[in-house]
PDB file of C-alpha atoms in Angstrom:
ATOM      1  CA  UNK U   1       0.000   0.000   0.000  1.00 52.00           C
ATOM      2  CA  UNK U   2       2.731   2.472   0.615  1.00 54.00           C
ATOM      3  CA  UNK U   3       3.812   3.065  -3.230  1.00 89.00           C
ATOM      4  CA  UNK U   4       0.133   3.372  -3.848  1.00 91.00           C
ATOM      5  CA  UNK U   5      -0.384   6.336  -1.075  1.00 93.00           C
ATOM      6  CA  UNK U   6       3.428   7.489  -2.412  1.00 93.00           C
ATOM      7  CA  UNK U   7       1.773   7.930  -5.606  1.00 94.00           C
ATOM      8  CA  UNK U   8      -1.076   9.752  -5.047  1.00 95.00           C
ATOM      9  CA  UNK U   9       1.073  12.070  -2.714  1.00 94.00           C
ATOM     10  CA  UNK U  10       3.826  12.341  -5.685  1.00 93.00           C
ATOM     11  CA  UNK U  11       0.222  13.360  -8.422  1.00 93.00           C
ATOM     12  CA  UNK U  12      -0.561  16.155  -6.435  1.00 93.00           C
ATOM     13  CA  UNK U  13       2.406  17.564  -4.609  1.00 91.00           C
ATOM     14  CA  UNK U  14       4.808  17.018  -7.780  1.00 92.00           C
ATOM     15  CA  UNK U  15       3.219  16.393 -10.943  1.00 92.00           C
ATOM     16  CA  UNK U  16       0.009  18.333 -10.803  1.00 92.00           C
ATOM     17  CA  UNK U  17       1.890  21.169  -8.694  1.00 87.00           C
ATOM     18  CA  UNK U  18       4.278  22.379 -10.373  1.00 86.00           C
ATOM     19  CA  UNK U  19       4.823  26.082 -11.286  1.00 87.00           C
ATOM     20  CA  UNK U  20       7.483  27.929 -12.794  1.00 87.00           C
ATOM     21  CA  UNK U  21       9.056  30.556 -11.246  1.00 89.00           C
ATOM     22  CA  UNK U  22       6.923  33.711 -11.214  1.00 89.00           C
ATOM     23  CA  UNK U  23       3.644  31.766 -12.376  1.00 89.00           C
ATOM     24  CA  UNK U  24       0.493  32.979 -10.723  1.00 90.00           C
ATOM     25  CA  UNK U  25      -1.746  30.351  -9.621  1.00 91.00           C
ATOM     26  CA  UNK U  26      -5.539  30.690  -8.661  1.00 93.00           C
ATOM     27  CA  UNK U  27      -7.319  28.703  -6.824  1.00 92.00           C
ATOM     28  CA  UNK U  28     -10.901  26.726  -8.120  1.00 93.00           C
ATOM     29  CA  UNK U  29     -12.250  24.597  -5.728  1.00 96.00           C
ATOM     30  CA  UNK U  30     -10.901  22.353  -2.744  1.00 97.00           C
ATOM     31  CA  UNK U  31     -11.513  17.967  -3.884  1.00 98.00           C
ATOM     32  CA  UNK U  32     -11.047  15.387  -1.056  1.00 98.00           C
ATOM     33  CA  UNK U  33      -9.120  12.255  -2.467  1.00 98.00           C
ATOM     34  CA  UNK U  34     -10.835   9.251  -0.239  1.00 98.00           C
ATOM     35  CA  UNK U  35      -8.979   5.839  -0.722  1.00 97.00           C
ATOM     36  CA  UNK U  36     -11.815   3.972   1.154  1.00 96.00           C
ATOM     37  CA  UNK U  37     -10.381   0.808   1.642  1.00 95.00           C
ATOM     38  CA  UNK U  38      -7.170   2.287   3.791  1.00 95.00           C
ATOM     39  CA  UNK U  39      -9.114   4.869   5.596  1.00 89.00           C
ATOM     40  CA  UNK U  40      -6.548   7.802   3.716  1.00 94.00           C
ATOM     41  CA  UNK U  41      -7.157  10.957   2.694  1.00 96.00           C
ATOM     42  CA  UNK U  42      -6.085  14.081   0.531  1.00 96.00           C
ATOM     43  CA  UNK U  43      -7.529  17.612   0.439  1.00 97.00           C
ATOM     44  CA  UNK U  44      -6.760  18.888  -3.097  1.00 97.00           C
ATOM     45  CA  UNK U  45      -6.941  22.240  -3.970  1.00 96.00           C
ATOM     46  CA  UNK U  46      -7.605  22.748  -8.347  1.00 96.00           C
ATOM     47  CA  UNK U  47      -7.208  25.657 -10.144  1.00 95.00           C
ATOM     48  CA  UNK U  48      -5.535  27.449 -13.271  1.00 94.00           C
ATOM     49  CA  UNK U  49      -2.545  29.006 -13.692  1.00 92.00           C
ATOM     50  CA  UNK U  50      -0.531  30.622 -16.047  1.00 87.00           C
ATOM     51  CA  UNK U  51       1.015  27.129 -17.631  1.00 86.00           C
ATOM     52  CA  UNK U  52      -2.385  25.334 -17.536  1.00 91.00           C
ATOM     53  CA  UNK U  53      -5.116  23.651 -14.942  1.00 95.00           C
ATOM     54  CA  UNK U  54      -2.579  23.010 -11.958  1.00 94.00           C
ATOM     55  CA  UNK U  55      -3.779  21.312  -8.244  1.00 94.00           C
ATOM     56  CA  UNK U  56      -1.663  21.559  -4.973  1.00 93.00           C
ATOM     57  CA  UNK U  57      -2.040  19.747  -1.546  1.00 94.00           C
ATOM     58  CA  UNK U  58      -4.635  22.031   0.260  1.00 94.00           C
ATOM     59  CA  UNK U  59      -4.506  22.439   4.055  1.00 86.00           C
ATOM     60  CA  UNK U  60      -7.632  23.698   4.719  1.00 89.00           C
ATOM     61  CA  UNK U  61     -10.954  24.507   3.311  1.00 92.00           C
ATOM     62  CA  UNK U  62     -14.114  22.746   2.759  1.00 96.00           C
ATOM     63  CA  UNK U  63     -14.448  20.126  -0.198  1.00 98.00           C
ATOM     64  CA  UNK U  64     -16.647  20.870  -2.677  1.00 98.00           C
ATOM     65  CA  UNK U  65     -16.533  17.569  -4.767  1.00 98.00           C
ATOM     66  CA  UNK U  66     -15.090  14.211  -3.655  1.00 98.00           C
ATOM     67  CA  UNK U  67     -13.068  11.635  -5.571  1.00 98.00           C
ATOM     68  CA  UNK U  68     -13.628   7.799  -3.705  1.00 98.00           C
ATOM     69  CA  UNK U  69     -12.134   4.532  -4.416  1.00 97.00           C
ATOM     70  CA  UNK U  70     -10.099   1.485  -3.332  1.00 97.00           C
ATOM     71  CA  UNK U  71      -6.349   2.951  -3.488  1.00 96.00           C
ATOM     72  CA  UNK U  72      -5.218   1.165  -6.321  1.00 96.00           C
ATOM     73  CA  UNK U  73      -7.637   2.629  -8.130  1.00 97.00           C
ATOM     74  CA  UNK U  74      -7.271   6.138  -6.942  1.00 97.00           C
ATOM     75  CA  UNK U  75      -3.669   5.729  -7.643  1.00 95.00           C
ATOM     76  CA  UNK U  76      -4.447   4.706 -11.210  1.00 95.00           C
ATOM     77  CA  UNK U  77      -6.515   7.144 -12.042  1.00 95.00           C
ATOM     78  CA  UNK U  78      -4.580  10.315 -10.849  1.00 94.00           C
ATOM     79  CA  UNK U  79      -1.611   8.857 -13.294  1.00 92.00           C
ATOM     80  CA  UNK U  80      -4.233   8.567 -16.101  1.00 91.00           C
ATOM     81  CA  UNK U  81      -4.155   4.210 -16.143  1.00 92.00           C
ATOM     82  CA  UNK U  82      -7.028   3.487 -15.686  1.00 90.00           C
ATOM     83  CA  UNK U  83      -9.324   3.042 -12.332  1.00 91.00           C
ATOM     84  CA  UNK U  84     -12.483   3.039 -11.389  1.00 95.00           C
ATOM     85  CA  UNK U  85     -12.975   6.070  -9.476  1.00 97.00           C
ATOM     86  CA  UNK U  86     -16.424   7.425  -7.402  1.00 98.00           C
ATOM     87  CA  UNK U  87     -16.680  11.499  -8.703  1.00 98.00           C
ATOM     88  CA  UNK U  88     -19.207  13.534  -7.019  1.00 98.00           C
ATOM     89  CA  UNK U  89     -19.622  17.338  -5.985  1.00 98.00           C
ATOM     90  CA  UNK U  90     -20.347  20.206  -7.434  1.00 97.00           C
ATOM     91  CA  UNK U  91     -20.247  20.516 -11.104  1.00 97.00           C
ATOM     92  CA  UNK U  92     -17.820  23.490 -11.424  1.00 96.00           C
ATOM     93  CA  UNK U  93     -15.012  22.101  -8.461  1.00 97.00           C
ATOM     94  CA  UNK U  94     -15.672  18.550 -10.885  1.00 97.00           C
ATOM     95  CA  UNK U  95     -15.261  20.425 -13.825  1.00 97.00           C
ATOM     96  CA  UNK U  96     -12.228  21.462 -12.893  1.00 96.00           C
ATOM     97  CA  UNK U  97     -10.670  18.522 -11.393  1.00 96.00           C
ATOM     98  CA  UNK U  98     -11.185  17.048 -14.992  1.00 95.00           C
ATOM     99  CA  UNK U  99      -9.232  19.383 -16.539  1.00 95.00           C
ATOM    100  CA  UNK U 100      -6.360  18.986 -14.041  1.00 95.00           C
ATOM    101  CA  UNK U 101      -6.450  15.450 -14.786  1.00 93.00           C
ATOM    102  CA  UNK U 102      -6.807  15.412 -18.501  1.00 91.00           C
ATOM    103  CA  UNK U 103      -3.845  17.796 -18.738  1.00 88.00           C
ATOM    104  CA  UNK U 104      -1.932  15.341 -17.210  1.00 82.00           C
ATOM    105  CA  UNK U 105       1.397  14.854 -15.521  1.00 79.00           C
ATOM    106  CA  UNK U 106       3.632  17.815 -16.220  1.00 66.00           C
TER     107      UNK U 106
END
């Protein structure tokens, strides 16, 4: 299980968060990652910045949209392979988890 959470950590605190230097970044919605079968999860924080739809670790707010599923899956799914993931919230915060997601790793 640990390379599993280790790549859901590395999604959104490396891949998905990355910003050059001097890149503003704004801030969409807050998305709680629930692996349900480890009891684990991740506040997310999606948005837009200069380079594209970006998403950093939040450490507070209130989620607007949840993402649920057996770790495995959520672990495939952030990387684009696959997994069946539960998606629910509010349109807009879904909306633009998509896009954060469908940009891909950077």
């Amino acid at each position: 299980m640990p390379s599993r959470v280790g790549a859901v950590d590395h999604a959104v605190d490396v891949m998905w968060g990355w910003l050059p230097a001097g890149a503003t970044y704004h801030a969409g919605a807050v998305v709680e990652f629930v692996a349900a079968d480890i009891d684990r999860q991740w506040l997310v924080e999606v948005g837009q910045s200069a380079v594209g739809p970006r998403a950093l670790r939040a450490t507070a707010g209130d989620p607007t949209a949840t993402v649920r599923a057996p770790i495995g899956d959520l672990a495939l799914w952030a990387w684009t392979r696959g997994g069946a993931v539960e998606v629910s919230g509010d349109a807009e915060s879904v909306a633009a988890l998509d896009a954060v997601v469908t940009n891909g790793m950077q």
